[in-house]
Every structure is written in structure tokens, then in C-alpha cells.
PDB file of C-alpha atoms in Angstrom:
ATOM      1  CA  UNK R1034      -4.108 -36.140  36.467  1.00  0.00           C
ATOM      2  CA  UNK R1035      -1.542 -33.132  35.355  1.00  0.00           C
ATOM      3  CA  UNK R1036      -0.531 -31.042  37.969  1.00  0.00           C
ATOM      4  CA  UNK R1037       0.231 -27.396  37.232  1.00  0.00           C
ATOM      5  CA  UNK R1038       4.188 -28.536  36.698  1.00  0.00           C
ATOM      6  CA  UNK R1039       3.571 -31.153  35.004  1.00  0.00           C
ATOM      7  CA  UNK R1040       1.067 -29.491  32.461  1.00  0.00           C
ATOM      8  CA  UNK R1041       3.633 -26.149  32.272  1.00  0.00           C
ATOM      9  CA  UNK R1042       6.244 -28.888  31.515  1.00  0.00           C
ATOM     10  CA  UNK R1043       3.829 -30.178  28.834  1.00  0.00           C
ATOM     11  CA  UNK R1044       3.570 -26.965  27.248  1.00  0.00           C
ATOM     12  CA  UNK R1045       7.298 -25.701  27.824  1.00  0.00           C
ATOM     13  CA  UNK R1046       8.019 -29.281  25.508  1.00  0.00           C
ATOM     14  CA  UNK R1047       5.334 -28.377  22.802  1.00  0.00           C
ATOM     15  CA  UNK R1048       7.171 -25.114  22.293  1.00  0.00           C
ATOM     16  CA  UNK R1049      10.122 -26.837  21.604  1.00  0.00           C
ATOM     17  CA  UNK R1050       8.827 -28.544  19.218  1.00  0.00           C
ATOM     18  CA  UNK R1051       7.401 -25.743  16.873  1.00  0.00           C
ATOM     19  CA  UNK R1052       9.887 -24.530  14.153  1.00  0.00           C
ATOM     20  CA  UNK R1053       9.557 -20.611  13.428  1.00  0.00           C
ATOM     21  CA  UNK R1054       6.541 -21.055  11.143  1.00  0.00           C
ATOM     22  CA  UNK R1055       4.316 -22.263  13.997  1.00  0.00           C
ATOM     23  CA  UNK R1056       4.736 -25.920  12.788  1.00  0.00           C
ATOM     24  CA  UNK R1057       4.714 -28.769  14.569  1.00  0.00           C
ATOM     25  CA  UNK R1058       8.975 -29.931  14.102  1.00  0.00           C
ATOM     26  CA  UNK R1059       9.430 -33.233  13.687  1.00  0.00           C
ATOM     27  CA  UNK R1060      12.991 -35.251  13.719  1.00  0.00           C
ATOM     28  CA  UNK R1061      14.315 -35.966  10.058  1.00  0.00           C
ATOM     29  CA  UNK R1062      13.504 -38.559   7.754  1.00  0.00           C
ATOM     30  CA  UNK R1063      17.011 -40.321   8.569  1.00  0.00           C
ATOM     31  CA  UNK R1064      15.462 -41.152  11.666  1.00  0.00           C
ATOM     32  CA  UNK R1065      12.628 -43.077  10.479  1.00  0.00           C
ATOM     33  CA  UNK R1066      14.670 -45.066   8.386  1.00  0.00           C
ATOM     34  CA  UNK R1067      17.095 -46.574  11.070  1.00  0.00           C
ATOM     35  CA  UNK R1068      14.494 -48.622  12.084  1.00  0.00           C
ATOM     36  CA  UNK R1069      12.181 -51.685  10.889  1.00  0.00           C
ATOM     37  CA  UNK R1070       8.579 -50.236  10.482  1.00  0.00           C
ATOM     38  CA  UNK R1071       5.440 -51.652   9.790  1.00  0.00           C
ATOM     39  CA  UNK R1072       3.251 -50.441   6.919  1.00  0.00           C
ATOM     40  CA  UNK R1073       0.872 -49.043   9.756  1.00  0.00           C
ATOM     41  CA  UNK R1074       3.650 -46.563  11.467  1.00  0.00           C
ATOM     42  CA  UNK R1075       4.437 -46.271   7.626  1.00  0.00           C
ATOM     43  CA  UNK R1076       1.343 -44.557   7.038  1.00  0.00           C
ATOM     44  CA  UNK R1077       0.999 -42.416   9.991  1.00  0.00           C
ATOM     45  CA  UNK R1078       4.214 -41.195   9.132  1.00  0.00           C
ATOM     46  CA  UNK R1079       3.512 -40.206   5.979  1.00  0.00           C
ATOM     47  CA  UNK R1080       0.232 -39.135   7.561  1.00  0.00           C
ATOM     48  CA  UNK R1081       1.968 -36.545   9.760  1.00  0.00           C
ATOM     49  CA  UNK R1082       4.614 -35.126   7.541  1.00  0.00           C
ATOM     50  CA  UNK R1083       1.455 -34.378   5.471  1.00  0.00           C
ATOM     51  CA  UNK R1084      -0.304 -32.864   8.027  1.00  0.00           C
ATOM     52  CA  UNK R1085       3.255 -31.104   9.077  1.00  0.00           C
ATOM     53  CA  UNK R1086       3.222 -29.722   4.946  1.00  0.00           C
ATOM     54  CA  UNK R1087      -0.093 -28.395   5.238  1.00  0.00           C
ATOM     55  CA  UNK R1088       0.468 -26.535   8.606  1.00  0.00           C
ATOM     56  CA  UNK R1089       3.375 -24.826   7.471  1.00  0.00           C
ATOM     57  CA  UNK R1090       1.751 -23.684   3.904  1.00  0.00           C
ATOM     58  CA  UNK R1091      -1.465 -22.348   5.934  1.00  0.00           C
ATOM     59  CA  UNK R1092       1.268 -20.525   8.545  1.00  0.00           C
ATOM     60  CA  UNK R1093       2.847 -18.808   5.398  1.00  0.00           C
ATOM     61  CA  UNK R1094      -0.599 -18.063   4.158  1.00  0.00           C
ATOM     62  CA  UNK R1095      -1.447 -16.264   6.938  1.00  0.00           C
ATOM     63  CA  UNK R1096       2.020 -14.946   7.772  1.00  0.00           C
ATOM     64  CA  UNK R1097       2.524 -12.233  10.696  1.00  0.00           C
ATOM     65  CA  UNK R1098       5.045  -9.506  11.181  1.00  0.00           C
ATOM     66  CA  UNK R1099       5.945  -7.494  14.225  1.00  0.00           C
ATOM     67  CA  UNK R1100       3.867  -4.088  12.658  1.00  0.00           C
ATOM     68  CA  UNK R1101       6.062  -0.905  12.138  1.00  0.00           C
ATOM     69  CA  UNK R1102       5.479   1.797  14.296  1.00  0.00           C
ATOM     70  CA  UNK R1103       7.646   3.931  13.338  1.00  0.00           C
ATOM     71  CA  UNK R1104       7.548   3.602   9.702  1.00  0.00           C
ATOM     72  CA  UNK R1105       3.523   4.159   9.986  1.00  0.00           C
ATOM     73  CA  UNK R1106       4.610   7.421  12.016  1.00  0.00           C
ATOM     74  CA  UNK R1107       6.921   8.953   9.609  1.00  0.00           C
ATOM     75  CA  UNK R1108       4.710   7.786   6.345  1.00  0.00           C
ATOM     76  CA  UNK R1109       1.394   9.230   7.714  1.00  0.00           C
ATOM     77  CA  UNK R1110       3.189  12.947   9.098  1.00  0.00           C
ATOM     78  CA  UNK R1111       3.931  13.513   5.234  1.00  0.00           C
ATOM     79  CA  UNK R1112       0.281  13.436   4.779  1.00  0.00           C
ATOM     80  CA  UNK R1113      -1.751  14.245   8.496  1.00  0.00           C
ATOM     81  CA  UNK R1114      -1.275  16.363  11.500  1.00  0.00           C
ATOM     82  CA  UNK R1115      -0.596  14.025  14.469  1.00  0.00           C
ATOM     83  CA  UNK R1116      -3.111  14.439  17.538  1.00  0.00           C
ATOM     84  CA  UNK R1117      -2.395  17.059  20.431  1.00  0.00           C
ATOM     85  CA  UNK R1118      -0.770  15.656  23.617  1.00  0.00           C
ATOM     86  CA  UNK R1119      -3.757  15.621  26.351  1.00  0.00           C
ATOM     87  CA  UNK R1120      -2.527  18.736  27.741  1.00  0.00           C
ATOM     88  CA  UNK R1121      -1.947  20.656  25.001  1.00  0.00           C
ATOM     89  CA  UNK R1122      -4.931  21.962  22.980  1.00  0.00           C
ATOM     90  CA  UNK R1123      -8.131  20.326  22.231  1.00  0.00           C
ATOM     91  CA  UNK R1124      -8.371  17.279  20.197  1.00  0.00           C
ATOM     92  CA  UNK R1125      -8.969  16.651  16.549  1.00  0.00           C
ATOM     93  CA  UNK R1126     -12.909  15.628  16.562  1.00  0.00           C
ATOM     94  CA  UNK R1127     -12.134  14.165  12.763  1.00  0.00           C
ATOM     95  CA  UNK R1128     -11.281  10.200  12.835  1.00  0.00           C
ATOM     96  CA  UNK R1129      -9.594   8.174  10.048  1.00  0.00           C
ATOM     97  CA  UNK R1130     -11.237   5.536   8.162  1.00  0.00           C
ATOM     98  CA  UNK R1131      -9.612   2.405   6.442  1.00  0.00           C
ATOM     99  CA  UNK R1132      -7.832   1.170   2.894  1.00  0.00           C
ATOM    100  CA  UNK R1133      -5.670   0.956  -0.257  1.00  0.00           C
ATOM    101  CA  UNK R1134      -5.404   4.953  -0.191  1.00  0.00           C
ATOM    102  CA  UNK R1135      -5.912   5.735   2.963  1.00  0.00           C
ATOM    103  CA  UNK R1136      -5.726   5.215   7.274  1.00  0.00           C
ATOM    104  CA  UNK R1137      -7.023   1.616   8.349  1.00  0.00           C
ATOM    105  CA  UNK R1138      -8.549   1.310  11.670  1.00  0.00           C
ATOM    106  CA  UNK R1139      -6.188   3.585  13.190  1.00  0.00           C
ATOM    107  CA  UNK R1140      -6.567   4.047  17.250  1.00  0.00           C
ATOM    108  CA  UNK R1141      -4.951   7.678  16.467  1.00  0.00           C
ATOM    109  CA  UNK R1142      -7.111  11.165  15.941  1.00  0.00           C
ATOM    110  CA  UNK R1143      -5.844  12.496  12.403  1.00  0.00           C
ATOM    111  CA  UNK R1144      -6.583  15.230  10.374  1.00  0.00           C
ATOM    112  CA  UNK R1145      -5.351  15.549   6.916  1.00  0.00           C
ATOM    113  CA  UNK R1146      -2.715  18.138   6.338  1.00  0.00           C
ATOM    114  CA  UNK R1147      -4.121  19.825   3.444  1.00  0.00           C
ATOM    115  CA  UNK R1148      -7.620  19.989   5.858  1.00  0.00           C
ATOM    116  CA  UNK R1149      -5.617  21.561   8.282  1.00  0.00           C
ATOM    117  CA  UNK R1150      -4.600  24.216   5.727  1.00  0.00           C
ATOM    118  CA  UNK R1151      -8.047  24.829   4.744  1.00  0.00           C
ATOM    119  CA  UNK R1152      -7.747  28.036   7.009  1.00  0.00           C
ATOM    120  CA  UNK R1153      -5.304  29.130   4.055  1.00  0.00           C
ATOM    121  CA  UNK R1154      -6.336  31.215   0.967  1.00  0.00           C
ATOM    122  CA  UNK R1155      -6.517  28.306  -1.661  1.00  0.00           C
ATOM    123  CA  UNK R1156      -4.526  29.545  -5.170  1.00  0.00           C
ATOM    124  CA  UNK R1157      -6.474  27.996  -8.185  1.00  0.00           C
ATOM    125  CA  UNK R1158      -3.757  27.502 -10.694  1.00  0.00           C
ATOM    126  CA  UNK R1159      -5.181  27.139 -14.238  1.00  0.00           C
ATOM    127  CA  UNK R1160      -3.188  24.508 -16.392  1.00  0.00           C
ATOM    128  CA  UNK R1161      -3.037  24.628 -19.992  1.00  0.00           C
ATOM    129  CA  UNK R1162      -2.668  21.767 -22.570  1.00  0.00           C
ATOM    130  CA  UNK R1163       1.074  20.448 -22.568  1.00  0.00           C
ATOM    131  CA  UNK R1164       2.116  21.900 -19.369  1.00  0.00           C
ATOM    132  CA  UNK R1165       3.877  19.873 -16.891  1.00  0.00           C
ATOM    133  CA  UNK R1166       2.698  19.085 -13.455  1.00  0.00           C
ATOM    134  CA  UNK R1167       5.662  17.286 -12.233  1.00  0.00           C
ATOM    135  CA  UNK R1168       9.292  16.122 -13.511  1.00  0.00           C
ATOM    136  CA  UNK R1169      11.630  14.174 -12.129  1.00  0.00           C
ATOM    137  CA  UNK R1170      14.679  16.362 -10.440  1.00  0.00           C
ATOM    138  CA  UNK R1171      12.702  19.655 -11.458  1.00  0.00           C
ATOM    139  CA  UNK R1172      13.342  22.624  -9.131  1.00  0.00           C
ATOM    140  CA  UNK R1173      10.031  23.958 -10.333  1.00  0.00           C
ATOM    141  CA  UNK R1174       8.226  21.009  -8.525  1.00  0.00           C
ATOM    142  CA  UNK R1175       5.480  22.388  -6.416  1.00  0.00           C
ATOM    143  CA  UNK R1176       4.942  18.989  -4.510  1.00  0.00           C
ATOM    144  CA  UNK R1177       7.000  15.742  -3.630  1.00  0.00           C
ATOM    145  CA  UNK R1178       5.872  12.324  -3.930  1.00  0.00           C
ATOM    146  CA  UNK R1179       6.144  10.271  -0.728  1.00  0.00           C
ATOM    147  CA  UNK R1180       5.733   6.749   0.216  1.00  0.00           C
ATOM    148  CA  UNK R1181       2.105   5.858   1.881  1.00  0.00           C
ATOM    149  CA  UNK R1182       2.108   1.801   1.895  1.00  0.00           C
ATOM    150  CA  UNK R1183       0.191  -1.285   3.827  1.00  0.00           C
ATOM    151  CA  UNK R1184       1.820  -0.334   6.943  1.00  0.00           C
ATOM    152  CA  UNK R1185      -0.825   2.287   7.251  1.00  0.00           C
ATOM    153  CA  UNK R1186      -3.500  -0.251   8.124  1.00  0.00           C
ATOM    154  CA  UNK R1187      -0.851  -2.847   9.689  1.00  0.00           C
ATOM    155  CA  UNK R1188       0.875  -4.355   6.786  1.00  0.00           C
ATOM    156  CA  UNK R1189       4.389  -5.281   5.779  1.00  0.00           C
ATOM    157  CA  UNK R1190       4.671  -3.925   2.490  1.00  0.00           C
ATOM    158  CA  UNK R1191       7.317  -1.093   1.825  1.00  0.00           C
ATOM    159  CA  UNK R1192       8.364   1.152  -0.769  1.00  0.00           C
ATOM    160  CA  UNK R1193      10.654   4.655  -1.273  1.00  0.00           C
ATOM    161  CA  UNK R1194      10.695   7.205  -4.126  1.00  0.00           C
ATOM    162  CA  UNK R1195      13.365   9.389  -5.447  1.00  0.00           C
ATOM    163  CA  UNK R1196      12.141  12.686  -6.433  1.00  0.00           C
ATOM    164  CA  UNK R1197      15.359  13.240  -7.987  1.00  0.00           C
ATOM    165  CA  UNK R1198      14.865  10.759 -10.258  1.00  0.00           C
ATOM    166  CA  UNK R1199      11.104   9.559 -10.332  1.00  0.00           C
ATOM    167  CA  UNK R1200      12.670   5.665  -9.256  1.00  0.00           C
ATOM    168  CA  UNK R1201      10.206   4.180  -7.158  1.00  0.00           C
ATOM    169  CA  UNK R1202      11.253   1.080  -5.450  1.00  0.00           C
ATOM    170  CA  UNK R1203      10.105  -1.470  -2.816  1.00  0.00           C
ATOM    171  CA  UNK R1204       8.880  -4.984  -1.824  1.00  0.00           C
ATOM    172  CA  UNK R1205       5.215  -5.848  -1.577  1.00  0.00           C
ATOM    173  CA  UNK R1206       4.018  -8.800   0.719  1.00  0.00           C
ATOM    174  CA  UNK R1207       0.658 -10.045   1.863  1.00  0.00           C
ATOM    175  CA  UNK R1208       1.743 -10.805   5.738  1.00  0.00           C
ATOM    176  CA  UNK R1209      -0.639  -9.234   7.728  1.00  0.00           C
ATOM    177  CA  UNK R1210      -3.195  -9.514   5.267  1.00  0.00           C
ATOM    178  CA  UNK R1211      -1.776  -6.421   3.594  1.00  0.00           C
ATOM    179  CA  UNK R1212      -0.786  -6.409  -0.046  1.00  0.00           C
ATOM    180  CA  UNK R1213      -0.356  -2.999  -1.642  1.00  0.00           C
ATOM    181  CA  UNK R1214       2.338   0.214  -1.693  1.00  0.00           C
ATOM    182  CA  UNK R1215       1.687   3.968  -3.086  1.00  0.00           C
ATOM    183  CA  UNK R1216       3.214   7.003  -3.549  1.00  0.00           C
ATOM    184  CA  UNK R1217       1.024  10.355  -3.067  1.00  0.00           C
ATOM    185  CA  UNK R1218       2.051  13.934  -3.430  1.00  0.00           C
ATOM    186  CA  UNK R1219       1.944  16.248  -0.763  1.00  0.00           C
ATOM    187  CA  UNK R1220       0.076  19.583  -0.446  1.00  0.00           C
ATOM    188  CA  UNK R1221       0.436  21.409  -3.366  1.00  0.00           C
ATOM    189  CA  UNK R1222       3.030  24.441  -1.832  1.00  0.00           C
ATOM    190  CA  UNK R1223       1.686  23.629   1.782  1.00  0.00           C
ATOM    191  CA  UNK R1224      -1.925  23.180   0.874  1.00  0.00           C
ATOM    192  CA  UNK R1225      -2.358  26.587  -0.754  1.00  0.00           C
ATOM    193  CA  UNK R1226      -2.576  25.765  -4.028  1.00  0.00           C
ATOM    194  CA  UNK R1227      -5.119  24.000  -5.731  1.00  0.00           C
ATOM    195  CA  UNK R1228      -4.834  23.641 -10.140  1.00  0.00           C
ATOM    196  CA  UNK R1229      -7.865  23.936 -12.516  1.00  0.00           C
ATOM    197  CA  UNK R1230      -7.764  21.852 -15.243  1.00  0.00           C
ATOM    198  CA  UNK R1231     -10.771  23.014 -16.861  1.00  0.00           C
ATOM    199  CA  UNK R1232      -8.842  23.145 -20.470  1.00  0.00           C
ATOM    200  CA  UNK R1233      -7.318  20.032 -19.997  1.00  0.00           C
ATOM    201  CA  UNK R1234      -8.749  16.599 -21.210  1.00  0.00           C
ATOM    202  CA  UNK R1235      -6.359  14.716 -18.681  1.00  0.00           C
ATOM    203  CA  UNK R1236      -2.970  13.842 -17.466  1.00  0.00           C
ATOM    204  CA  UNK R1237      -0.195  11.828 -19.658  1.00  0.00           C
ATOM    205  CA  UNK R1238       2.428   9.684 -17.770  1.00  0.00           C
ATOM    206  CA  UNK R1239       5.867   9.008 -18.878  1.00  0.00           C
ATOM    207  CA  UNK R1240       7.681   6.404 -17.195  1.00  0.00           C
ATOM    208  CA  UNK R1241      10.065   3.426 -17.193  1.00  0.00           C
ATOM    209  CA  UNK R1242      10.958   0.004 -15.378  1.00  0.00           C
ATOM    210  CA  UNK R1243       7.176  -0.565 -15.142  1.00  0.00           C
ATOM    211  CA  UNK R1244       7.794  -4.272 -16.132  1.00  0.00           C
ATOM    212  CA  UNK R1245       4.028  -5.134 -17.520  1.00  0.00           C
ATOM    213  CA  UNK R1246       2.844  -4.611 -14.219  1.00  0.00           C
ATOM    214  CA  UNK R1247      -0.819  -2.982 -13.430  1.00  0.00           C
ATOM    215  CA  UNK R1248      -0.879   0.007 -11.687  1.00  0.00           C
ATOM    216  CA  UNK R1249      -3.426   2.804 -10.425  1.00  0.00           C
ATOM    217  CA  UNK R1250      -3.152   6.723 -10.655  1.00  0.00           C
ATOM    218  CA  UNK R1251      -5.881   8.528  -8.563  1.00  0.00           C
ATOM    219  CA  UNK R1252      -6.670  11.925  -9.141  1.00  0.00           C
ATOM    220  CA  UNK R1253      -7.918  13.979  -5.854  1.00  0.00           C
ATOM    221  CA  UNK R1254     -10.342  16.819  -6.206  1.00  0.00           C
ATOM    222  CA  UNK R1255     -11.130  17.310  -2.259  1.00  0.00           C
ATOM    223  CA  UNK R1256      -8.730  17.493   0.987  1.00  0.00           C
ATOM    224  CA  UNK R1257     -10.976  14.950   3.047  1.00  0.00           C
ATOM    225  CA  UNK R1258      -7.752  12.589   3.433  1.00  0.00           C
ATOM    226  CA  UNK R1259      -9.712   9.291   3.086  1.00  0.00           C
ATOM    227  CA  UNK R1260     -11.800  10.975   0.533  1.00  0.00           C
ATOM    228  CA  UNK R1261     -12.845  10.154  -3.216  1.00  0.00           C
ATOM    229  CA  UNK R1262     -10.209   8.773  -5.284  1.00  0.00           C
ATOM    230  CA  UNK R1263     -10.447   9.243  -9.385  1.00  0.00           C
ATOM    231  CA  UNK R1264      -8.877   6.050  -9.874  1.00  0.00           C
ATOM    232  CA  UNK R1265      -7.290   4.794 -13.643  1.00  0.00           C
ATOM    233  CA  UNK R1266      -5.400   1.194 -13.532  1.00  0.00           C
ATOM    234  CA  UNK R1267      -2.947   1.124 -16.747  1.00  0.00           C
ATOM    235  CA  UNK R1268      -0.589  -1.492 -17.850  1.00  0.00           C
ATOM    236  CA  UNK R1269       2.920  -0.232 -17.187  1.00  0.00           C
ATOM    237  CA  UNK R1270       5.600  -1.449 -20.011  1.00  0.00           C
ATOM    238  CA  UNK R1271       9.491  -1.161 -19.741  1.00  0.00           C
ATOM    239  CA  UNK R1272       8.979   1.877 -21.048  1.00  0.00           C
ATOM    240  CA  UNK R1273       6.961   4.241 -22.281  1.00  0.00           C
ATOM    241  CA  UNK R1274       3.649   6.805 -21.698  1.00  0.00           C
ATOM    242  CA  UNK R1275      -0.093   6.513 -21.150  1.00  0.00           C
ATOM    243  CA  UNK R1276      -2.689   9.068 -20.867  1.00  0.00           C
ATOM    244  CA  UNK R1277      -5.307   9.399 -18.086  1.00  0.00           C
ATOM    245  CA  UNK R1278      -8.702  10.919 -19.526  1.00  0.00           C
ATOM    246  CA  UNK R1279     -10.989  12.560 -16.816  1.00  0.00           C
ATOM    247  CA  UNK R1280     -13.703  11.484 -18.614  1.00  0.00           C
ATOM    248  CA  UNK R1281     -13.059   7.619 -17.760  1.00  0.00           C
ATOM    249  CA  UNK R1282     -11.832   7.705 -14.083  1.00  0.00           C
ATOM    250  CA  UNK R1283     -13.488   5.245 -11.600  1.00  0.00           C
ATOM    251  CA  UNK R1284     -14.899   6.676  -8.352  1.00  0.00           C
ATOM    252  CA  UNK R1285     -13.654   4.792  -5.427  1.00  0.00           C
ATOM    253  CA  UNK R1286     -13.304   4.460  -1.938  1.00  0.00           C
ATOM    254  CA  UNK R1287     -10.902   2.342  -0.333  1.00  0.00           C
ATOM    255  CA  UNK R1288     -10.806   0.609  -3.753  1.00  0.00           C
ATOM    256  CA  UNK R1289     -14.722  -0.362  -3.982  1.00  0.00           C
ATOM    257  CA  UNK R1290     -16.269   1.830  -6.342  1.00  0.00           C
ATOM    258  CA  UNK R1291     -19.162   4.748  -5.324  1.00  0.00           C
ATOM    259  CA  UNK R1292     -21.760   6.542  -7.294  1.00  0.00           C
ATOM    260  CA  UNK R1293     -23.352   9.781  -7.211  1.00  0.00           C
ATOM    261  CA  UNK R1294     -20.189  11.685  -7.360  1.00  0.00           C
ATOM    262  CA  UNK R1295     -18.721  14.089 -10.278  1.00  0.00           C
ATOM    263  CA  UNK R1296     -14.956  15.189 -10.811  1.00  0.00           C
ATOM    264  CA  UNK R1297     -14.428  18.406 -10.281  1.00  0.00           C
ATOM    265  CA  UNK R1298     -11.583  19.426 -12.712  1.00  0.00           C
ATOM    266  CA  UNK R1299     -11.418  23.324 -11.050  1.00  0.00           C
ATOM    267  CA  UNK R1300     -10.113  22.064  -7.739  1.00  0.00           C
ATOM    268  CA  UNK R1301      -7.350  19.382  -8.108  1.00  0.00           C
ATOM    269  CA  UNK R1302      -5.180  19.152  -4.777  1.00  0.00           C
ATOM    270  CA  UNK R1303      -4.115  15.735  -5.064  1.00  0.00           C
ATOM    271  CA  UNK R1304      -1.930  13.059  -7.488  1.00  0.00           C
ATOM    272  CA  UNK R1305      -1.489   9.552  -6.076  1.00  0.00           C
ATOM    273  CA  UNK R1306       0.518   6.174  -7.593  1.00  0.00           C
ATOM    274  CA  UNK R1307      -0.323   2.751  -6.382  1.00  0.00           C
ATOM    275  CA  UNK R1308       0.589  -1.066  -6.830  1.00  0.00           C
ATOM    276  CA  UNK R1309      -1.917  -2.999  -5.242  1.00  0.00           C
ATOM    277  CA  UNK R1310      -3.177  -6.882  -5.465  1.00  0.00           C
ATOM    278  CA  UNK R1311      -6.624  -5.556  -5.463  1.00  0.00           C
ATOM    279  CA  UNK R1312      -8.074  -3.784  -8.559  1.00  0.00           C
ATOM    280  CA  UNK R1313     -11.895  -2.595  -7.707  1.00  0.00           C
ATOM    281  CA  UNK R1314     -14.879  -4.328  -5.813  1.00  0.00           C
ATOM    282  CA  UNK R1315     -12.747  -7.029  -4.688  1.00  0.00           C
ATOM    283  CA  UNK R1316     -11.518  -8.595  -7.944  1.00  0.00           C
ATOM    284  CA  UNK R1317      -7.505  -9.104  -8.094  1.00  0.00           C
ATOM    285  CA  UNK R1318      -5.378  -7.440 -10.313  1.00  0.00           C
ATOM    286  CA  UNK R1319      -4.396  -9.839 -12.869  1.00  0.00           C
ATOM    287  CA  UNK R1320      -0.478  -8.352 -13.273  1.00  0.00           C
ATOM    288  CA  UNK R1321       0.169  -7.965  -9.865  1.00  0.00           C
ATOM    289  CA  UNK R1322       3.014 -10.657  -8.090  1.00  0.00           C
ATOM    290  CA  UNK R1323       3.942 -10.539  -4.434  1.00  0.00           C
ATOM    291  CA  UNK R1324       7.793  -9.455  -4.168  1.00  0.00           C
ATOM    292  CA  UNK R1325      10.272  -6.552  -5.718  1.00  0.00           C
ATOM    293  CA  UNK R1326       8.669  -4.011  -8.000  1.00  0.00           C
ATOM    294  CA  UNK R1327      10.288  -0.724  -9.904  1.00  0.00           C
ATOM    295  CA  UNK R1328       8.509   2.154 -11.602  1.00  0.00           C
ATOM    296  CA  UNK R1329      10.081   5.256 -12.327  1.00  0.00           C
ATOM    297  CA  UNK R1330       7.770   8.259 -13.069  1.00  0.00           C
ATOM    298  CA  UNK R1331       9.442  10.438 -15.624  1.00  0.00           C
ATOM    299  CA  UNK R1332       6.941  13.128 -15.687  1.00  0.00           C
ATOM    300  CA  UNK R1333       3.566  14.288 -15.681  1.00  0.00           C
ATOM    301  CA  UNK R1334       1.931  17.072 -18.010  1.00  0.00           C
ATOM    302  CA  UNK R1335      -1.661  17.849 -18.895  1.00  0.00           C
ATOM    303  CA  UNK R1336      -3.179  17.053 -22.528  1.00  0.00           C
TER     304      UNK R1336
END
């Protein structure tokens, strides 16, 4: 019978035994082969290294990370008001929901920062065809593009943008069972402004380093944070353009599509990037790969 020592002891040993992927260590093959075996301990050998293989591919399957607080802070205050301390004023009664664009199961009270402006005078600004929305190291931007990845819902994927020059850079990884990175723009001139694009058929994209890969541009006609997205997936080359018609953008919702919606091209308040291993309804993206991507948005202009 194991006493409590003993049985601590027994654990204490076990730990000792586990490499950093959680499996089981065993001595090297060297080892084995010192000594005369019979085919019996041959084949529980082989037995348990396979058994040690298959642990340590379903540990990197389902790899963990220590989640980043901080990060999730900094990312989220580009694009949310962060609750009230208890004893300041009264709470946000709004709570976040979960996904791809948006705030995943977050314990926190949030409130979108262009919601929070709502108390503003909204400026429509009407857009004519060939006019640029956004260029890369233009003073005349009237919004940045900042970083809103998987660490919003607890992932490990991570990604930065240079307005400067349009370079968006980062690392995508599954751990956590995350798998996606995005850039969004903030409130157009602190929420105030809102662009009608009533002449406008849709938005063209110049851009480079996009390497094949599949990525989404969402359009954002309301302020509800975790709102609609008017979502277009296009094939990125090493370089060149690609033009977004209103007319064909998919409504979704944390990437799973909705119905009963309509665009409305008078009140645009939001443009959003993303890389993501998930295209719509749960089917992958077919030129997606786990690991370094580059994009670098040249500009954006109506047509």
C-alpha cells in the first residue's frame, strides 16, 4: 500500500520523466542496444517508442502557451473602452462576444470605441469614384490600421503593421486552438466620421508580398464592435491589385455566414484585413500555412 510519501515520491519521479512536450522521456536507443534482448522486450520497445511518437505529435497538436495579457490589453484599447474601476462610474452593461473579428469569451465589460463616440455628431463623407481611402505613409490618412490577432480570444498568433509603409508582418500558430491575425482601422477621425459610398461600386486594393496566400477584407457599416462583417477572401499574388465589389460581399459573423442583412453603403465606419485558417462555415482556407506571413497594403481607393 503507498503511503502519502511514497505516492508524492511516485509522482515527483513521473515528472522527471516527461520531456517539455508532456511526453513520457525515455533513455536513448544506445541504451537498449548494450544489452542481449529477446524479440519480446524487442517488441515492447518498439511498442513504447511508438506510443512515445504518438504522444508527442498529439502534445504538438494541441500545443499550449502561457496567454498574453498584455498584448490582448494593448490590441483591444485601439479598438474598445476598457471597463470602469468599481469605484469609479457605473459599468458598461454591453458584453463582448467571440471570433475571427472580434472579442472571444472575454471575462472583461467592453464597449467599442466608435459606440462610445456615438454621443458624437457622425460626418457622412461622400466618396467619389477613384478617390483614395487610405495610402501608405499619407498624412491625409484619416485612420490607422492596427493589429487585432488570436490573442483576443486566447491565442498565440501575432502580427504588426507599418502605417508608414502598409508592411504587415507576423507569425500565425494554432497553439491554443487559435489560428488567425488581422489588421482593422480605427475610428474614422475619433469615431466622427462615417463615408458614403453611394457612387461607388467598391473598393480596389493594391498591395505586395502577398505570396499566393488567401486573405479576407471586411467592410463595416455599423459600430456594434462584434457586429456584421462584409467579408471578401481574394488570392493575394507577389504583387499586384484586386477589387472588392459591394455587390458580392459575404455577411458574416465570427466567420459563419448570416442572412437577412443588407449593406448599407451610406454609413461605412469600418475597413478590416485578415489571414485566417478558417474561410466561412467552418471550411479551411485552402492557401493558408501555419508560420511567417507578409502583406503590404499599398493603398485603398474607391471604383
Amino acid at each position: 500500500m503507498l503511503t502519502f510519501r511514497s505516492s508524492s515520491c511516485l509522482v515527483a519521479l513521473l515528472l522527471c520523466l516527461l520531456d517539455s512536450s508532456g511526453a513520457l522521456f525515455l533513455p536513448p536507443r544506445q541504451y537498449y542496444t548494450r544489452h542481449v534482448v529477446s524479440k519480446t522486450t524487442t517488441s515492447n520497445l518498439i511498442s513504447r517508442r511508438e506510443k512515445r511518437r504518438s504522444s508527442t505529435i498529439l502534445a504538438a497538436a494541441d500545443e499550449r502557451k502561457p496567454w498574453e495579457v498584455l498584448r490582448f490589453i494593448s490590441q483591444s484599447s485601439k479598438f474598445v473602452t476598457l471597463p470602469p474601476l468599481p469605484f469609479a462610474a457605473s459599468p458598461v452593461k454591453r458584453k463582448m462576444g467571440a471570433g475571427e473579428f472580434g472579442l472571444m469569451h472575454s471575462p472583461l465589460l467592453l464597449q467599442s470605441r466608435d459606440e462610445t463616440s456615438n454621443n458624437l455628431p457622425k460626418h457622412p463623407h461622400s466618396l467619389n469614384i477613384g478617390e483614395i481611402i487610405w495610402e501608405a505613409g499619407s498624412s491625409n490618412n484619416f485612420f490607422n490600421f492596427a493589429p487585432l490577432d488570436d490573442v483576443v480570444m486566447g491565442g498565440a498568433s501575432s502580427s504588426n503593421i507599418d502605417n508608414n509603409t502598409g508592411i504587415w508582418t507576423g507569425k500565425v500558430t494554432e497553439a491554443n486552438n487559435g489560428g488567425f491575425v488581422g489588421v482593422r482601422s480605427t475610428p474614422f477621425q475619433g469615431g466622427s466620421l462615417s463615408l458614403d459610398m453611394t457612387e461607388c461600386k467598391g473598393i480596389e486594393i493594391r498591395f505586395r508580398q502577398g505570396n499566393g496566400k488567401r486573405f479576407k477584407f471586411v467592410v463595416r457599416d455599423s459600430t456594434d464592435f462584434n457586429g456584421i462583417c462584409w467579408t471578401t477572401s481574394f488570392d493575394a499574388k507577389t504583387n499586384g491589385s484586386v477589387r472588392i465589389p459591394f455587390s458580392s460581399q459575404v455577411p458574416t459573423v465570427f466567420a459563419k455566414t448570416v442572412s437577412g442583412s443588407s449593406f448599407n453603403v451610406k454609413d461605412v465606419v469600418g475597413l478590416q484585413f485578415a489571414y485566417s485558417k478558417f474561410e466561412y462555415d467552418g471550411k479551411l482556407n485552402p492557401n493558408f500555412e501555419v508560420g511567417d506571413f507578409s502583406l503590404q497594403i499599398v493603398e485603398l481607393r474607391t471604383y
